[in-house]
PDB file of C-alpha atoms in Angstrom:
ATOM      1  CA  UNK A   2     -22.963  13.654   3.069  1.00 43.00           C
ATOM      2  CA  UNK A   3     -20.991  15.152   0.034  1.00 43.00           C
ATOM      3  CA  UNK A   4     -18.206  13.308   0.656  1.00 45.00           C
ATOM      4  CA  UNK A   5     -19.883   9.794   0.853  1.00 42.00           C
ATOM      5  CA  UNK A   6     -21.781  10.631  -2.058  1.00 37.00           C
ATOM      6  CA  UNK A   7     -18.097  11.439  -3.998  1.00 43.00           C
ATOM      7  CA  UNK A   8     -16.842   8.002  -2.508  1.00 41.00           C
ATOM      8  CA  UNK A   9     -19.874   6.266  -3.700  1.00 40.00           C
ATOM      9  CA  UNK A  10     -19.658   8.025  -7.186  1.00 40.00           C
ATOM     10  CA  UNK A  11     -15.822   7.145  -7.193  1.00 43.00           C
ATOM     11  CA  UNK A  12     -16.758   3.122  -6.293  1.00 42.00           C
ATOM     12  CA  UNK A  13     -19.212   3.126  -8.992  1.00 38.00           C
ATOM     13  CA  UNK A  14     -16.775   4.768 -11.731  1.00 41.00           C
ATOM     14  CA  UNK A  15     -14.246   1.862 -10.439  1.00 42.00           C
ATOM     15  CA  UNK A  16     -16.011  -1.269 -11.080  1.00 40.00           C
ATOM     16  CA  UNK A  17     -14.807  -3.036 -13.377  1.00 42.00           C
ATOM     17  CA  UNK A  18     -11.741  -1.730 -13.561  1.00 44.00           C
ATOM     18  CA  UNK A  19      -9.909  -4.715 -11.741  1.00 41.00           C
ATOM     19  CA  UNK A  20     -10.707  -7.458 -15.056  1.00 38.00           C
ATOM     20  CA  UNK A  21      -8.982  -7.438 -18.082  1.00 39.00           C
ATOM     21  CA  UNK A  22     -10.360  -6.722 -21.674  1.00 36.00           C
ATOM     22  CA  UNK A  23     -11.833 -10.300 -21.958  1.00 35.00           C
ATOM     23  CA  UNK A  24     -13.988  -9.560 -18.479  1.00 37.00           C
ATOM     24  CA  UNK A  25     -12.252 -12.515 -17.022  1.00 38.00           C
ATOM     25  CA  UNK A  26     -10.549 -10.707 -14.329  1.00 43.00           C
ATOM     26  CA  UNK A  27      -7.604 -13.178 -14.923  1.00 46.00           C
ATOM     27  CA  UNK A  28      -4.009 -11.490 -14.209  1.00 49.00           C
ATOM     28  CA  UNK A  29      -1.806 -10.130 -17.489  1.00 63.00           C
ATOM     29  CA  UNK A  30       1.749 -11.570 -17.922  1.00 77.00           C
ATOM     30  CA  UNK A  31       4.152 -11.255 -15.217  1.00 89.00           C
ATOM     31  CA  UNK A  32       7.228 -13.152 -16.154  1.00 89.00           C
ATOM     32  CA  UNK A  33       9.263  -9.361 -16.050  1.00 92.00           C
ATOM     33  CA  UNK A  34       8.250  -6.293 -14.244  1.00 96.00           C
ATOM     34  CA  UNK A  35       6.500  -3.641 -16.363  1.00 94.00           C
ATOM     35  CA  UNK A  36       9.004  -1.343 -18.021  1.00 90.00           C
ATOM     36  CA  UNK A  37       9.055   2.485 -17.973  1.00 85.00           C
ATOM     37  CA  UNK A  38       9.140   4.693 -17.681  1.00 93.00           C
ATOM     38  CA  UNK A  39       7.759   4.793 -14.292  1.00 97.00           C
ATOM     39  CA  UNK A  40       6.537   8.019 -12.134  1.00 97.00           C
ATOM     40  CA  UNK A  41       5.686   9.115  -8.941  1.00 97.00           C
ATOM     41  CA  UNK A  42       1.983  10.143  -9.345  1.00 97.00           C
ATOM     42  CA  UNK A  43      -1.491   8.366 -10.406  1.00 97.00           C
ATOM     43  CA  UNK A  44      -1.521   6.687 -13.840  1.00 96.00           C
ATOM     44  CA  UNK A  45       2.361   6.323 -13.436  1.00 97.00           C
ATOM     45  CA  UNK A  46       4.020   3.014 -13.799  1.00 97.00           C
ATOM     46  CA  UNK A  47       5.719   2.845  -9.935  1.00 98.00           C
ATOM     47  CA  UNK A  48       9.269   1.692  -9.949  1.00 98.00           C
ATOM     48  CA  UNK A  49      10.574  -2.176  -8.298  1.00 98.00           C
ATOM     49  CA  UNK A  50      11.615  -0.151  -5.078  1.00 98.00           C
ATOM     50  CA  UNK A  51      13.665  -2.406  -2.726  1.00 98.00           C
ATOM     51  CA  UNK A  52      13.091  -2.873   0.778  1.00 98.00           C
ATOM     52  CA  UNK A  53      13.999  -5.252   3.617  1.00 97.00           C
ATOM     53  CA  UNK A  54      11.494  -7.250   5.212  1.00 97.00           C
ATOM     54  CA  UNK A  55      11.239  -7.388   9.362  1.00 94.00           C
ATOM     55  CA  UNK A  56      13.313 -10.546   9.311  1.00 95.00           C
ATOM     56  CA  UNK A  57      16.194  -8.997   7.339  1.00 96.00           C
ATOM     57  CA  UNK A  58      15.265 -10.812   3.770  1.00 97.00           C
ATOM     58  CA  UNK A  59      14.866  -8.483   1.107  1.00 98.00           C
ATOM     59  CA  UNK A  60      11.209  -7.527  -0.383  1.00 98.00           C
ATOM     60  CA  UNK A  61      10.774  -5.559  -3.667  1.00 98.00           C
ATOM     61  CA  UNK A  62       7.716  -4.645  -5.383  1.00 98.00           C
ATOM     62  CA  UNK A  63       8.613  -7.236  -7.806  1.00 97.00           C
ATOM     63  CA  UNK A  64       7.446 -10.173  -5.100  1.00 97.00           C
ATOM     64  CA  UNK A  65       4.104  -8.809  -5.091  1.00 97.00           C
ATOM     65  CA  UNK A  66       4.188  -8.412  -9.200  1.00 97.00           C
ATOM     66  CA  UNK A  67       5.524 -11.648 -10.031  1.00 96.00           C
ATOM     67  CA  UNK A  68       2.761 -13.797  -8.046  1.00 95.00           C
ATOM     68  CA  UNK A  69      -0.503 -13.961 -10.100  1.00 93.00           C
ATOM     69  CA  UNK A  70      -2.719 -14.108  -7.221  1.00 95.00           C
ATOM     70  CA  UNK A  71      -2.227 -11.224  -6.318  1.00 97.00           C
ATOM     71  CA  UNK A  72      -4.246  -8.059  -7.980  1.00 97.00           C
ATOM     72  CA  UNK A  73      -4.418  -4.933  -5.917  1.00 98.00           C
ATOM     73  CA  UNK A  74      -1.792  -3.735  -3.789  1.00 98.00           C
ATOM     74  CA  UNK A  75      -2.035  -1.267  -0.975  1.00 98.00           C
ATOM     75  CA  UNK A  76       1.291   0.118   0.218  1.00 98.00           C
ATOM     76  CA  UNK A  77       0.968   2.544   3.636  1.00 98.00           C
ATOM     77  CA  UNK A  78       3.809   4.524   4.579  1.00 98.00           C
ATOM     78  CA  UNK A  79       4.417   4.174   8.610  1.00 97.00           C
ATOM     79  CA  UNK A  80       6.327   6.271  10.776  1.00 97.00           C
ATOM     80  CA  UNK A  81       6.932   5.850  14.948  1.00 97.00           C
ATOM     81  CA  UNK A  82       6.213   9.717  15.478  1.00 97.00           C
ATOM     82  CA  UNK A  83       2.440   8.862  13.400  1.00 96.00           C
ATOM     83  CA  UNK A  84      -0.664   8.960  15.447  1.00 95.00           C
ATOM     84  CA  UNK A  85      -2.718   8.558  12.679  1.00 95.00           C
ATOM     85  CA  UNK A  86      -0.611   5.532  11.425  1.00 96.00           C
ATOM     86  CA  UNK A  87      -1.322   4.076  14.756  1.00 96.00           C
ATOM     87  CA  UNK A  88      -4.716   4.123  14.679  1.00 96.00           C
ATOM     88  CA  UNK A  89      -4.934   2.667  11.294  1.00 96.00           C
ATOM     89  CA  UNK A  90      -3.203  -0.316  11.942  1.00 97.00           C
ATOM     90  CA  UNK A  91      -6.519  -2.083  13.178  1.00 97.00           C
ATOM     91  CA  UNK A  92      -8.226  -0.947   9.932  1.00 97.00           C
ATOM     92  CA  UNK A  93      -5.353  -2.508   7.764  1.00 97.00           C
ATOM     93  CA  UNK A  94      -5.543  -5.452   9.464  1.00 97.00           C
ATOM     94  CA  UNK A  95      -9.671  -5.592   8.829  1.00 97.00           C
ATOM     95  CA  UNK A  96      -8.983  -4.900   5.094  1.00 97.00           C
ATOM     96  CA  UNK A  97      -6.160  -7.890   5.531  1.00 98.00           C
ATOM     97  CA  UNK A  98      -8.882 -10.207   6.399  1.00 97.00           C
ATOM     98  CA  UNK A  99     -11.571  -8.957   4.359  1.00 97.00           C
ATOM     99  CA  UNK A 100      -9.514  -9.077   1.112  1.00 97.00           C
ATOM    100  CA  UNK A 101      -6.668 -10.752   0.673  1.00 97.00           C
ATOM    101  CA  UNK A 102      -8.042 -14.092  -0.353  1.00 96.00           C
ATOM    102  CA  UNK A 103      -9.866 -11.661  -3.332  1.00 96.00           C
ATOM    103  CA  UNK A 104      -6.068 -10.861  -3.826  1.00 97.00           C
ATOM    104  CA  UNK A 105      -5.303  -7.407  -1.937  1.00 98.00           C
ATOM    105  CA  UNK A 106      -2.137  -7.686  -1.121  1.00 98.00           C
ATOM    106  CA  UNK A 107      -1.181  -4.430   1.970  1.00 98.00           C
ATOM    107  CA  UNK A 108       2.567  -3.528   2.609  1.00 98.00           C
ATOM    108  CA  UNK A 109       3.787  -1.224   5.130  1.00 98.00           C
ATOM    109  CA  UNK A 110       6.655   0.983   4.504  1.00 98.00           C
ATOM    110  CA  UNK A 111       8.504   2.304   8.178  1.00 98.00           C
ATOM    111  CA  UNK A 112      10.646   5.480   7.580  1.00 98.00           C
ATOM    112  CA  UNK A 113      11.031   6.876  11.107  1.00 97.00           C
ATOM    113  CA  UNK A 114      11.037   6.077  14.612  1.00 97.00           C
ATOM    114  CA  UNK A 115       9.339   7.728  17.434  1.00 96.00           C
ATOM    115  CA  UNK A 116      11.939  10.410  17.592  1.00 96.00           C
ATOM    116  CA  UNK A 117      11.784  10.850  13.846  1.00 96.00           C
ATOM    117  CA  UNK A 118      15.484   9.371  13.449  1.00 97.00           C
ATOM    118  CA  UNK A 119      15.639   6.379  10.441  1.00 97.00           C
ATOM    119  CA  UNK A 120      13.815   3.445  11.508  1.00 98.00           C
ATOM    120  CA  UNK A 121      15.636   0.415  11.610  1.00 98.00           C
ATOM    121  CA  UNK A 122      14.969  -3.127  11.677  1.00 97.00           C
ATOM    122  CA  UNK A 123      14.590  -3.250  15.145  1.00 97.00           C
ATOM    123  CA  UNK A 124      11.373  -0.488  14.545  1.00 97.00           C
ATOM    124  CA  UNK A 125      10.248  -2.547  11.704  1.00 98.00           C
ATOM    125  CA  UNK A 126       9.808  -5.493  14.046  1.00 98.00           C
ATOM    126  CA  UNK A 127       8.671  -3.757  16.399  1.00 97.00           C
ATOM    127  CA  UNK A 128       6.100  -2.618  14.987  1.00 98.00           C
ATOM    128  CA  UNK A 129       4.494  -5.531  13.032  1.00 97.00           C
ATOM    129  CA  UNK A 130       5.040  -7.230  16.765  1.00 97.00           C
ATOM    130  CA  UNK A 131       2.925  -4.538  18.615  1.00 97.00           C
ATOM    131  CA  UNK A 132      -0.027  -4.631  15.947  1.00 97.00           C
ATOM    132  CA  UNK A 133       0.136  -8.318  14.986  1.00 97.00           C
ATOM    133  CA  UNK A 134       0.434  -7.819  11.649  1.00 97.00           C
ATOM    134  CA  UNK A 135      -0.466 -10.464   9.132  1.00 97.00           C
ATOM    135  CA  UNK A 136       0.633  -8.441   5.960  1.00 97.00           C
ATOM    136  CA  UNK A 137       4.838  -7.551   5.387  1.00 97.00           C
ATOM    137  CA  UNK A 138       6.038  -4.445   7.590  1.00 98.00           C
ATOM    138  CA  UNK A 139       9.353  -3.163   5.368  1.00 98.00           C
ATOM    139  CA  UNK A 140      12.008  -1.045   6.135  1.00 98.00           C
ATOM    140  CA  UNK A 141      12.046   2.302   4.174  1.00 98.00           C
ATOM    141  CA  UNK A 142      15.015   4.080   6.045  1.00 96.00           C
ATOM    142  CA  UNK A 143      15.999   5.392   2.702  1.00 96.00           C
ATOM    143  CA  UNK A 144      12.453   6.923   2.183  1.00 97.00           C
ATOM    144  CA  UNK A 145      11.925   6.144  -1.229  1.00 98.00           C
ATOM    145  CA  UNK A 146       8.331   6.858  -0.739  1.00 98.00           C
ATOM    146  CA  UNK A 147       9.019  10.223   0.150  1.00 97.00           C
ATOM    147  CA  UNK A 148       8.774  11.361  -3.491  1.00 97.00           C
ATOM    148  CA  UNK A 149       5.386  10.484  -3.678  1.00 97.00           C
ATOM    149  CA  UNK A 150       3.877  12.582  -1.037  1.00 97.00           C
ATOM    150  CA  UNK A 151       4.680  15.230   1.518  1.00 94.00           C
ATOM    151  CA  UNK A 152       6.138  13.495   4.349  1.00 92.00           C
ATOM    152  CA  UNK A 153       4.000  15.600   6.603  1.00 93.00           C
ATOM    153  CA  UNK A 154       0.928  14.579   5.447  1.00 95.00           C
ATOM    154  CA  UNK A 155       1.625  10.961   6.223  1.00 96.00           C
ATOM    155  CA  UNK A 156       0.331   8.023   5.956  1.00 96.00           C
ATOM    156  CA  UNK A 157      -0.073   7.842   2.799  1.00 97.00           C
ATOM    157  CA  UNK A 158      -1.943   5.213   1.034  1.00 97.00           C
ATOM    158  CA  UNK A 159      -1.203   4.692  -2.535  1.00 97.00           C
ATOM    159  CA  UNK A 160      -3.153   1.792  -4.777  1.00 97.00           C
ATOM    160  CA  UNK A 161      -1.143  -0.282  -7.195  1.00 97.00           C
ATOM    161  CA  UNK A 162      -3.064  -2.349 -10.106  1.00 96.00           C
ATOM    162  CA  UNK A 163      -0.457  -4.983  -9.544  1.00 96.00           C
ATOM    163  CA  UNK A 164      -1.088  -6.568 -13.294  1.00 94.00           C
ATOM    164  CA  UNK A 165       0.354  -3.443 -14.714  1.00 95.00           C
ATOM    165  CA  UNK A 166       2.113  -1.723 -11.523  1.00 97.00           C
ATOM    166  CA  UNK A 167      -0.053   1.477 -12.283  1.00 97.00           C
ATOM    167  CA  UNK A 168      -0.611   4.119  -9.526  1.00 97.00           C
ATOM    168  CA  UNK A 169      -3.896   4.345  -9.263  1.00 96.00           C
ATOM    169  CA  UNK A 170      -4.620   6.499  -6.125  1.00 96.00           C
ATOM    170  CA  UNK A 171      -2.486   8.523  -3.790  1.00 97.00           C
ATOM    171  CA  UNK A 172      -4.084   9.630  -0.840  1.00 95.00           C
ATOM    172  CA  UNK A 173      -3.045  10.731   2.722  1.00 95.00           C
ATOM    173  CA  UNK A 174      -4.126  10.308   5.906  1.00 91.00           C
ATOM    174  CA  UNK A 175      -6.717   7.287   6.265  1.00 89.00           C
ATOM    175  CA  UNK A 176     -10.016   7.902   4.663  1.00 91.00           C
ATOM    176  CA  UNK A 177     -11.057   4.363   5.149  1.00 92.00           C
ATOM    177  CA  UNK A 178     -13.773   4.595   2.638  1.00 94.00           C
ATOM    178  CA  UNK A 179     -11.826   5.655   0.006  1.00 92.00           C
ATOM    179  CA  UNK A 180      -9.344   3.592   0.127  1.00 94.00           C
ATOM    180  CA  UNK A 181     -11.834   0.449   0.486  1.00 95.00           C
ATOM    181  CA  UNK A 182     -13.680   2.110  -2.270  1.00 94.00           C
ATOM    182  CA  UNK A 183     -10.548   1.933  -4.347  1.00 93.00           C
ATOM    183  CA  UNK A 184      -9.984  -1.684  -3.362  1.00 95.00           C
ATOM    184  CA  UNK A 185     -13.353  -2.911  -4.088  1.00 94.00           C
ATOM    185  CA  UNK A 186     -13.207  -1.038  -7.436  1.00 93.00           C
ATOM    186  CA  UNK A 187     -10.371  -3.011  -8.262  1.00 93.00           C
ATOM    187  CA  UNK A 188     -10.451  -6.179  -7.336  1.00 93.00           C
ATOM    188  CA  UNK A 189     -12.439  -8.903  -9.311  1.00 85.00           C
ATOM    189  CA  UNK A 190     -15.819 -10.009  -8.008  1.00 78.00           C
TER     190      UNK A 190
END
């Protein structure tokens, strides 16, 4: 009961936050990525990390800043060895749905196979084969994401304000309340 209770107090002290000064809810300029400097923890500008997609093409943070309709994103870091990743990949792909026409936008970041050697692309599709899923699986053999969290602890789920590239949550594990919390309290009505 406490923790819904923080959850629902966290929701509350949230709305709002996905509109702009005017209220409109209307996305800032994104002609260039936000400068730095950028960090690795909440309130932190994130850096354009690079990635390639499941087909080989590239994907950087960048594609999900540079196209207005997008507002929130929700990046999930994925490993083959994961249980927990596993089982959220359902729950991703009910956010997926839920959201993404109110502009969520959810990436998936695969670091390690099931014998925790680097993934490869071969993983990567793999993977967004088995679950079916409708949102960009990437390739993070490099683990950039690493710096954000201990690896052990994963998945982790970080929040993005995509207008301004801000970190706005880190969490690990799947506490599917907060993180739709978080979404909700970011993305305009």
């Amino acid at each position: 009961m406490k923790r819904i209770l923080s959850v629902l107090a966290l929701a509350v002290a949230l709305v709002g936050c996905g509109s702009t000064e005017d209220g409109s809810g209307a996305p800032g300029d994104r002609s260039q990525y936000p400068a730095g400097p950028y960090g690795k923890t909440e309130g932190s500008v994130i850096a354009n990390l690079e990635f390639q997609k499941a087909d080989g093409s590239p994907f950087s943070l960048r594609d999900v800043q540079a196209d207005e309709k997008n507002r929130v994103l929700l990046v999930t870091t994925t490993a083959g060895w994961c249980t927990a990743c596993r089982e959220e990949q359902p729950k991703l792909k009910q956010l997926h749905s839920e959201y993404a026409g109110r502009g969520l936008v959810i990436v998936a970041a695969m670091f390690e196979d099931n014998d925790f050697e680097k993934a490869t692309l071969a993983h990567v599709q793999g993977w967004q084969e088995q679950y079916q899923l409708p949102f960009p699986v990437v390739l993070d053999a490099d683990f950039q994401f690493g710096a954000y969290y201990d690896r052990q602890l994963t998945p982790m789920n970080m929040i993005v304000d995509v207008d301004t590239m801000e970190i706005l949550q880190i969490s690990t594990g799947f506490d599917e309340q907060l993180v739709r919390a978080m979404i909700e309290g970011n993305l305009p009505r």
